[in-house]
mmCIF file of N, CA and C in Angstrom:
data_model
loop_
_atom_site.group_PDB
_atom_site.id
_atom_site.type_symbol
_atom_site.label_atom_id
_atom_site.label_comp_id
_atom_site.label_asym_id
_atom_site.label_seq_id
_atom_site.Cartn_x
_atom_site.Cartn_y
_atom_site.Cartn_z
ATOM 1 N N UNK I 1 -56.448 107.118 60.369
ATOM 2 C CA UNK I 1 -57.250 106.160 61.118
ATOM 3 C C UNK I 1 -57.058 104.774 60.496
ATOM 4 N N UNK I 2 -56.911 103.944 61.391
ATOM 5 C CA UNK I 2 -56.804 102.687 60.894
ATOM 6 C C UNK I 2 -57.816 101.609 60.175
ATOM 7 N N UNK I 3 -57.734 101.004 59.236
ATOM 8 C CA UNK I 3 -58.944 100.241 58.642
ATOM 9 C C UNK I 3 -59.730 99.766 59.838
ATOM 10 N N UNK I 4 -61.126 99.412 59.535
ATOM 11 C CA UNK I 4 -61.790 98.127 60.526
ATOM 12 C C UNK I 4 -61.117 97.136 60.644
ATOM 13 N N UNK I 5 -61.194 96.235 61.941
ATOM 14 C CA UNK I 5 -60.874 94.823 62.071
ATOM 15 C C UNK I 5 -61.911 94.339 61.685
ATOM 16 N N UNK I 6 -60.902 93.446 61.718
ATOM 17 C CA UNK I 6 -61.977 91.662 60.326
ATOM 18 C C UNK I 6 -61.614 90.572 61.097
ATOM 19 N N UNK I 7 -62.300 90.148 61.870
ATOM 20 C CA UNK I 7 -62.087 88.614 62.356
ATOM 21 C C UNK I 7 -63.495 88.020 61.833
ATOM 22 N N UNK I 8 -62.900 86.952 61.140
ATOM 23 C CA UNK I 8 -63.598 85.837 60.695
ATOM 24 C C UNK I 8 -64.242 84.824 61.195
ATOM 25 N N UNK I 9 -63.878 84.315 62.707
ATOM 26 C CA UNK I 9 -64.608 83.540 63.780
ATOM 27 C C UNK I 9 -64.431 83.910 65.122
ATOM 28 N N UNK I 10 -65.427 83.437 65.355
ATOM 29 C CA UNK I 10 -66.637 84.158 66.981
ATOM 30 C C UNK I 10 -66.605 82.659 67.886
ATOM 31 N N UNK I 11 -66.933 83.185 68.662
ATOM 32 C CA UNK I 11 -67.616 82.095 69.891
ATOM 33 C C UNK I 11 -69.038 82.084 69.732
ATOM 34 N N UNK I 12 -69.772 81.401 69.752
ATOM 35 C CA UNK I 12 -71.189 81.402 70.109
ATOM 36 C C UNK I 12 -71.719 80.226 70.889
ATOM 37 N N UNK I 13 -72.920 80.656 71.421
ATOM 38 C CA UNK I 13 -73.396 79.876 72.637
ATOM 39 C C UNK I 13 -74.487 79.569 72.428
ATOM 40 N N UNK I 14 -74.224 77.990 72.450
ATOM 41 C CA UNK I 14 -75.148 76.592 71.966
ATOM 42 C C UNK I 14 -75.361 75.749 73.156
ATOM 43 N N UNK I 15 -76.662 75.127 72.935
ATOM 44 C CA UNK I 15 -77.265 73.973 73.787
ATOM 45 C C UNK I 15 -76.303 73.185 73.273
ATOM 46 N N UNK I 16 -75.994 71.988 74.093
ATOM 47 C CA UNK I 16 -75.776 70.772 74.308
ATOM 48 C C UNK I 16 -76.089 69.802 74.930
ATOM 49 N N UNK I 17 -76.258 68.300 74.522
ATOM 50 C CA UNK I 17 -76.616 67.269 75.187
ATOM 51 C C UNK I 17 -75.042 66.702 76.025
ATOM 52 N N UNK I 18 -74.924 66.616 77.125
ATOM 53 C CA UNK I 18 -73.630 65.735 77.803
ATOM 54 C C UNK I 18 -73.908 65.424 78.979
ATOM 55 N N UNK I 19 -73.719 63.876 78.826
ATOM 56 C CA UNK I 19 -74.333 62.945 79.509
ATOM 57 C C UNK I 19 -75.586 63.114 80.537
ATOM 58 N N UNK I 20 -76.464 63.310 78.948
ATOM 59 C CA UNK I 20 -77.777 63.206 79.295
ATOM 60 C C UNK I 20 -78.720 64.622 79.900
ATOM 61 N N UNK I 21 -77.650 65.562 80.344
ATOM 62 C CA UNK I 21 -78.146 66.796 80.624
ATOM 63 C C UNK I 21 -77.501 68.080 79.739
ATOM 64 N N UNK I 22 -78.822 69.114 79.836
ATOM 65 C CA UNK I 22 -78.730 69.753 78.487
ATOM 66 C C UNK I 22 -77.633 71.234 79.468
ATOM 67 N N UNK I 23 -76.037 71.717 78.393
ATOM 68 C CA UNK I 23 -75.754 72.413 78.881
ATOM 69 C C UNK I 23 -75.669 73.491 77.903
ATOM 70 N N UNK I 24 -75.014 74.742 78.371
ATOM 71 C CA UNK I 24 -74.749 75.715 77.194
ATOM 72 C C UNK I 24 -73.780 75.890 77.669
ATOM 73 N N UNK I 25 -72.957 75.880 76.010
ATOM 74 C CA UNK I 25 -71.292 75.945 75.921
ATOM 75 C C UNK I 25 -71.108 76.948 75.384
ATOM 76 N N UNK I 26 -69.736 77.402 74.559
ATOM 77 C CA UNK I 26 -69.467 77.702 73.987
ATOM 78 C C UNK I 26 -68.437 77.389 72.590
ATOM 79 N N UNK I 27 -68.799 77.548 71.689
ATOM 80 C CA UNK I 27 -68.285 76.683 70.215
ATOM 81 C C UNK I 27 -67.599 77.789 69.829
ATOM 82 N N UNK I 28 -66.722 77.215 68.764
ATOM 83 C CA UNK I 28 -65.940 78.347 67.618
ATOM 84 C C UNK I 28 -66.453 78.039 66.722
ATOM 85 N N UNK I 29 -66.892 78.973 65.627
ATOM 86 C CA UNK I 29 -67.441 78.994 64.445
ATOM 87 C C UNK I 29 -67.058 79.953 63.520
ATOM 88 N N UNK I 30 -67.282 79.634 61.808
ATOM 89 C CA UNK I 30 -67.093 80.500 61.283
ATOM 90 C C UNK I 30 -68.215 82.102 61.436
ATOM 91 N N UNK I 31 -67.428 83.133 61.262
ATOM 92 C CA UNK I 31 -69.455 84.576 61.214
ATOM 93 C C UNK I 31 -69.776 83.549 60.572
ATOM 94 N N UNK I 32 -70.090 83.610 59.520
ATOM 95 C CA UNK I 32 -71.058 83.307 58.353
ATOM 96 C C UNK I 32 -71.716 81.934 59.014
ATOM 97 N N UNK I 33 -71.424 80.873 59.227
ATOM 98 C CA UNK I 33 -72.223 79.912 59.819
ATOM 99 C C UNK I 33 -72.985 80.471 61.451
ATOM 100 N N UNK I 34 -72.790 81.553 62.025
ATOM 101 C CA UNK I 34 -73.177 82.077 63.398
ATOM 102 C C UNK I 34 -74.315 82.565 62.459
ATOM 103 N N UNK I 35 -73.983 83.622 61.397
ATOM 104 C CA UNK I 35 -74.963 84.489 61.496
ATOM 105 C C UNK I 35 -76.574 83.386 60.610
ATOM 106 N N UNK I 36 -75.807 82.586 59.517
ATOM 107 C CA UNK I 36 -76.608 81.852 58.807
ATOM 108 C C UNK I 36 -77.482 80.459 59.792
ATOM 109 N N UNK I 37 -76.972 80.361 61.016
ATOM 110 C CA UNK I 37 -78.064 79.109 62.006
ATOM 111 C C UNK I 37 -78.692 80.472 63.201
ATOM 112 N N UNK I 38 -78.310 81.912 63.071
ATOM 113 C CA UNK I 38 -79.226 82.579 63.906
ATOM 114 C C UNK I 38 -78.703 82.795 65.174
ATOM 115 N N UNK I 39 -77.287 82.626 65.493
ATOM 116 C CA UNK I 39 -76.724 82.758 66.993
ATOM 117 C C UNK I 39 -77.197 84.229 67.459
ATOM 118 N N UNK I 40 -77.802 83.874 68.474
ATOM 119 C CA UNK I 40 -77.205 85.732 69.129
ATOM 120 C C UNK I 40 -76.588 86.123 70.113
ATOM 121 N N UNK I 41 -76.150 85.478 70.998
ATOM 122 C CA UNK I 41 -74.825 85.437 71.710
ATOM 123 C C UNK I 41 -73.951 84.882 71.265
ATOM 124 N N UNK I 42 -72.708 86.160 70.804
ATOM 125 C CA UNK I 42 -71.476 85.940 70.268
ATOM 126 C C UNK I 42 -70.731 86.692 70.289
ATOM 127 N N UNK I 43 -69.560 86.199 71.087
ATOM 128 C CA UNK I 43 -68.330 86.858 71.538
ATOM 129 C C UNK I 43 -67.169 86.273 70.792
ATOM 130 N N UNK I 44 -66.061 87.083 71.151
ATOM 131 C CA UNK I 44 -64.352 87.203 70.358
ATOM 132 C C UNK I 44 -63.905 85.934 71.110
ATOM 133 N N UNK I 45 -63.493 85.126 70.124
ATOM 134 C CA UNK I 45 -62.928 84.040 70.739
ATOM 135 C C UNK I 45 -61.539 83.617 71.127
ATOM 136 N N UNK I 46 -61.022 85.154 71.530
ATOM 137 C CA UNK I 46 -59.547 85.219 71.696
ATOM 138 C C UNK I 46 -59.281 86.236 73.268
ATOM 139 N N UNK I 47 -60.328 87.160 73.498
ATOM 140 C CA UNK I 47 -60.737 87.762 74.337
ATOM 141 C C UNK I 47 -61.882 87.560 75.602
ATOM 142 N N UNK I 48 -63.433 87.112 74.772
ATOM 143 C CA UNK I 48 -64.410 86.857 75.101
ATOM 144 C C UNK I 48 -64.864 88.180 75.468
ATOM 145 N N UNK I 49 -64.394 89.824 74.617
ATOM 146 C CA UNK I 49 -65.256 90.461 74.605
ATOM 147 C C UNK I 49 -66.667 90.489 73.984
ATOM 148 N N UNK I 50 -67.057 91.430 73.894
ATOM 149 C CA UNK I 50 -68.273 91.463 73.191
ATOM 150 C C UNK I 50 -67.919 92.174 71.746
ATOM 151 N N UNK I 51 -68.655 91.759 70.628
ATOM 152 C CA UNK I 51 -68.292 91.945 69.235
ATOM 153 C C UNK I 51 -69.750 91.823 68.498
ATOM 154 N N UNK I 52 -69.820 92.839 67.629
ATOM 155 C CA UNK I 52 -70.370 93.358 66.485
ATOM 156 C C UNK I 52 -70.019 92.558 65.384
ATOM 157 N N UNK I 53 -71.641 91.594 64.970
ATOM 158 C CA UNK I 53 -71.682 90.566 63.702
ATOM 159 C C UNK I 53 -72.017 91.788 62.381
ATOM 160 N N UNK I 54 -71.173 91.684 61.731
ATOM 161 C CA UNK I 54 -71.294 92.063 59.792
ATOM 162 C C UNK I 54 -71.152 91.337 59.131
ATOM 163 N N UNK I 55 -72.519 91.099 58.143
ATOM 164 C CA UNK I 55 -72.686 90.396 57.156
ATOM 165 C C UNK I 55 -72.845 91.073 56.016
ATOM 166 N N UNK I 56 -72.588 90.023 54.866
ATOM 167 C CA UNK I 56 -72.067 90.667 53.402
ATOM 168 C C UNK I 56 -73.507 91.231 52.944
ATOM 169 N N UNK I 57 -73.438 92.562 52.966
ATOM 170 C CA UNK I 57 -74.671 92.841 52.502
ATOM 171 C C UNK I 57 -75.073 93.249 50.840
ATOM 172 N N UNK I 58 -73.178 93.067 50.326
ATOM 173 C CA UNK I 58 -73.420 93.650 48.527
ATOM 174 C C UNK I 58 -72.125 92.360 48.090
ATOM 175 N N UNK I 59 -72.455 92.328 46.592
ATOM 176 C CA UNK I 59 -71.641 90.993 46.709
ATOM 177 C C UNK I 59 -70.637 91.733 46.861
ATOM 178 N N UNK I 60 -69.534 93.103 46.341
ATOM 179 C CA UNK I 60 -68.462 93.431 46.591
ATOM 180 C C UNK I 60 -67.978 93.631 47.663
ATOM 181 N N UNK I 61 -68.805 93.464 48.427
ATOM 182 C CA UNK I 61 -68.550 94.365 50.169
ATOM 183 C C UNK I 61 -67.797 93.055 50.855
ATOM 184 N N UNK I 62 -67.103 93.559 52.090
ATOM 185 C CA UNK I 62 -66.626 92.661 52.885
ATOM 186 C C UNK I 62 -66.873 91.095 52.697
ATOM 187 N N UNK I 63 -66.184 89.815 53.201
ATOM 188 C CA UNK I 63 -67.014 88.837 54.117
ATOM 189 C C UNK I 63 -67.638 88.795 55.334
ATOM 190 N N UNK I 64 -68.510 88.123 55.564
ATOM 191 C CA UNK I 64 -68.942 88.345 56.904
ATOM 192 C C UNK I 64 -68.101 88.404 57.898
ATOM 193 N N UNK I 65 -68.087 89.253 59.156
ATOM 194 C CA UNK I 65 -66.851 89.436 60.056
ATOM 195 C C UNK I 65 -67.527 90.402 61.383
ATOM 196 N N UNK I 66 -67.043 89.912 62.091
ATOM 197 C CA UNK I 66 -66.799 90.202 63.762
ATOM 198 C C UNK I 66 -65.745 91.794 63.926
ATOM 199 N N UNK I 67 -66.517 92.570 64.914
ATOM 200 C CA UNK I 67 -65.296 93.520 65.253
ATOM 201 C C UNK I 67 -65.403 93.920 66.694
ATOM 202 N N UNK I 68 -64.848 94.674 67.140
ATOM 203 C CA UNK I 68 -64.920 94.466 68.885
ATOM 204 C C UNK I 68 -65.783 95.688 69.368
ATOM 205 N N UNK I 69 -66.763 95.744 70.298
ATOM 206 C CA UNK I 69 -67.830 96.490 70.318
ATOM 207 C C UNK I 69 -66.857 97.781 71.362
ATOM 208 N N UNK I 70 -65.762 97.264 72.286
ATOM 209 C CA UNK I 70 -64.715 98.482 73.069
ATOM 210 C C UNK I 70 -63.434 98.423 72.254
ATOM 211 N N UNK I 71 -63.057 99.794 72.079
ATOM 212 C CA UNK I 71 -61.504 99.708 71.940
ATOM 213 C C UNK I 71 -60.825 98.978 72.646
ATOM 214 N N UNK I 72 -61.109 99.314 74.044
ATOM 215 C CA UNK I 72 -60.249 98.586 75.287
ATOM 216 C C UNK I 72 -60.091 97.199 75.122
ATOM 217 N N UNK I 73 -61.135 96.263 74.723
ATOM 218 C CA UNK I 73 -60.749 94.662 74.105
ATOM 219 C C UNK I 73 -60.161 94.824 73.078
ATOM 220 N N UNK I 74 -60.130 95.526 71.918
ATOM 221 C CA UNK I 74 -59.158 95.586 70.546
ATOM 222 C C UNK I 74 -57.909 95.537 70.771
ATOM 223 N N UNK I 75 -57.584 96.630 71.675
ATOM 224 C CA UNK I 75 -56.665 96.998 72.311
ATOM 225 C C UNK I 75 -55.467 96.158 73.247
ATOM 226 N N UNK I 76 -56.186 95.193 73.319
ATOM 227 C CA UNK I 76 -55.483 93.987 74.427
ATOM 228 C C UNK I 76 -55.724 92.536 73.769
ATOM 229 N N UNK I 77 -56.663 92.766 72.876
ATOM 230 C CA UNK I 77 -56.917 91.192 71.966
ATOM 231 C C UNK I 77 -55.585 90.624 71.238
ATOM 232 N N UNK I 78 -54.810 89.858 70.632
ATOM 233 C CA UNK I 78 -54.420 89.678 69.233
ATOM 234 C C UNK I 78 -54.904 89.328 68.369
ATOM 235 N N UNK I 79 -56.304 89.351 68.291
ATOM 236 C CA UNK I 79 -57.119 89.486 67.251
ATOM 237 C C UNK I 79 -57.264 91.032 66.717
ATOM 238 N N UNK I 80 -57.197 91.982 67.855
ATOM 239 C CA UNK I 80 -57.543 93.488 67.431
ATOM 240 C C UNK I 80 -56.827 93.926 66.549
ATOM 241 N N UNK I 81 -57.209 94.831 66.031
ATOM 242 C CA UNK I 81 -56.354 95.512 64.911
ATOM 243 C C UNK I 81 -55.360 96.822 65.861
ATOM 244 N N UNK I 82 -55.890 97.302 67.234
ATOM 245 C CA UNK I 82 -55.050 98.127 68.086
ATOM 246 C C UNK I 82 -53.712 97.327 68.692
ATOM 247 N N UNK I 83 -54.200 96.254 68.706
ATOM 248 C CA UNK I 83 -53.243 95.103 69.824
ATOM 249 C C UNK I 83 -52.224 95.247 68.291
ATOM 250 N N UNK I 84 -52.973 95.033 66.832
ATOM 251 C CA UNK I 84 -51.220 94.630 65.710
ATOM 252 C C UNK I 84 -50.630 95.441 65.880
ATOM 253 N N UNK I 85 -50.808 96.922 66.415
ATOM 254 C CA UNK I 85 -50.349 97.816 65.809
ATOM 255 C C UNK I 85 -49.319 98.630 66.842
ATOM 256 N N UNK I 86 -49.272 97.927 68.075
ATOM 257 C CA UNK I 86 -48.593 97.567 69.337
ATOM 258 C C UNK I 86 -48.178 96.700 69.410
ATOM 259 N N UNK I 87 -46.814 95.832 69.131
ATOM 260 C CA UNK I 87 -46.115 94.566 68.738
ATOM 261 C C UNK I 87 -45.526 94.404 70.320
ATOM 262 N N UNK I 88 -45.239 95.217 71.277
ATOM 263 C CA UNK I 88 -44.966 94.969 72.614
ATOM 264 C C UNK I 88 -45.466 94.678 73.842
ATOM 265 N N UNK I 89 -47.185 95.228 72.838
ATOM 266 C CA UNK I 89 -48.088 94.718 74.143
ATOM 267 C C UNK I 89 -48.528 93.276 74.886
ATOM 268 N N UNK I 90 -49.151 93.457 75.472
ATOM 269 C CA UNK I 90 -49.221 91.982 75.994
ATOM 270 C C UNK I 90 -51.125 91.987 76.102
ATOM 271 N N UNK I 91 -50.708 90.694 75.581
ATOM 272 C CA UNK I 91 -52.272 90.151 75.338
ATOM 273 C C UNK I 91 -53.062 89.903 76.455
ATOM 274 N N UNK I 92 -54.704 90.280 76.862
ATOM 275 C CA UNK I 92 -55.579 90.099 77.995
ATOM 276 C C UNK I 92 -56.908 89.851 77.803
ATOM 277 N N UNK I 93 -57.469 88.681 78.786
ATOM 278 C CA UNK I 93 -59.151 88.539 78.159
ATOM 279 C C UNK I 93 -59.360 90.050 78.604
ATOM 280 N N UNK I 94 -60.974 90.332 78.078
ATOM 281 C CA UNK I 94 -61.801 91.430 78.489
ATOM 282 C C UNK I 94 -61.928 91.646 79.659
ATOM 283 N N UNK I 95 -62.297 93.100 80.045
ATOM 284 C CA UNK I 95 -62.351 93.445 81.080
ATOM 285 C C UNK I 95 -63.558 92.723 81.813
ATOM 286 N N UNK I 96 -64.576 92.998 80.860
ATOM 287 C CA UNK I 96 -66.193 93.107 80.750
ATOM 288 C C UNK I 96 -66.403 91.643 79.694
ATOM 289 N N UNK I 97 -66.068 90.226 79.767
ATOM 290 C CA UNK I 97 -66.716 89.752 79.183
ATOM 291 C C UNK I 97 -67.942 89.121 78.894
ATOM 292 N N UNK I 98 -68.186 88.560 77.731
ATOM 293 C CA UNK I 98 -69.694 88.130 77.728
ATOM 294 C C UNK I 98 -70.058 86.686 77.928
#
């Protein structure tokens, strides 16, 4: 079985002020700044599936990091760890994104 994927930055979805009316976007960020200002909508920013936030919970353990909540987005991301491991496939947003 293959290790977990580790992606290091997410999308998350923030208010904004532009020109004068308030919208919600979407930003790239590092995890660790998503999880440390409290985002909770946050998706793969290579896919826009949906993804599972892990944070460092021991100092030896991981960095904080993103992983994909379907195979089927891993699978088609080049962020996924299924998509490295298939060098012929061809890359696709989510089926189901968020």
């Amino acid at each position: 079985m293959p290790s977990p994927e580790k992606i290091y930055t997410c999308e998350v979805k923030r208010l904004f002020v532009r020109g004068g009316n308030k919208v919600w976007d979407w930003k790239i960020v590092n995890v660790a700044d998503a999880i440390r200002d409290g985002d909770t909508v946050v998706r793969c920013k290579d896919c826009h599936g949906a993804v599972s936030v892990h944070g460092r919970h021991v100092a030896h353990g991981p960095a904080p990091h993103v992983e994909h909540l379907s195979r089927q987005d891993s699978e088609y991301c080049p962020a996924g760890m299924y998509f490295r491991q298939h060098p012929d496939r061809v890359p696709r947003l989510s089926a189901k994104p968020v």
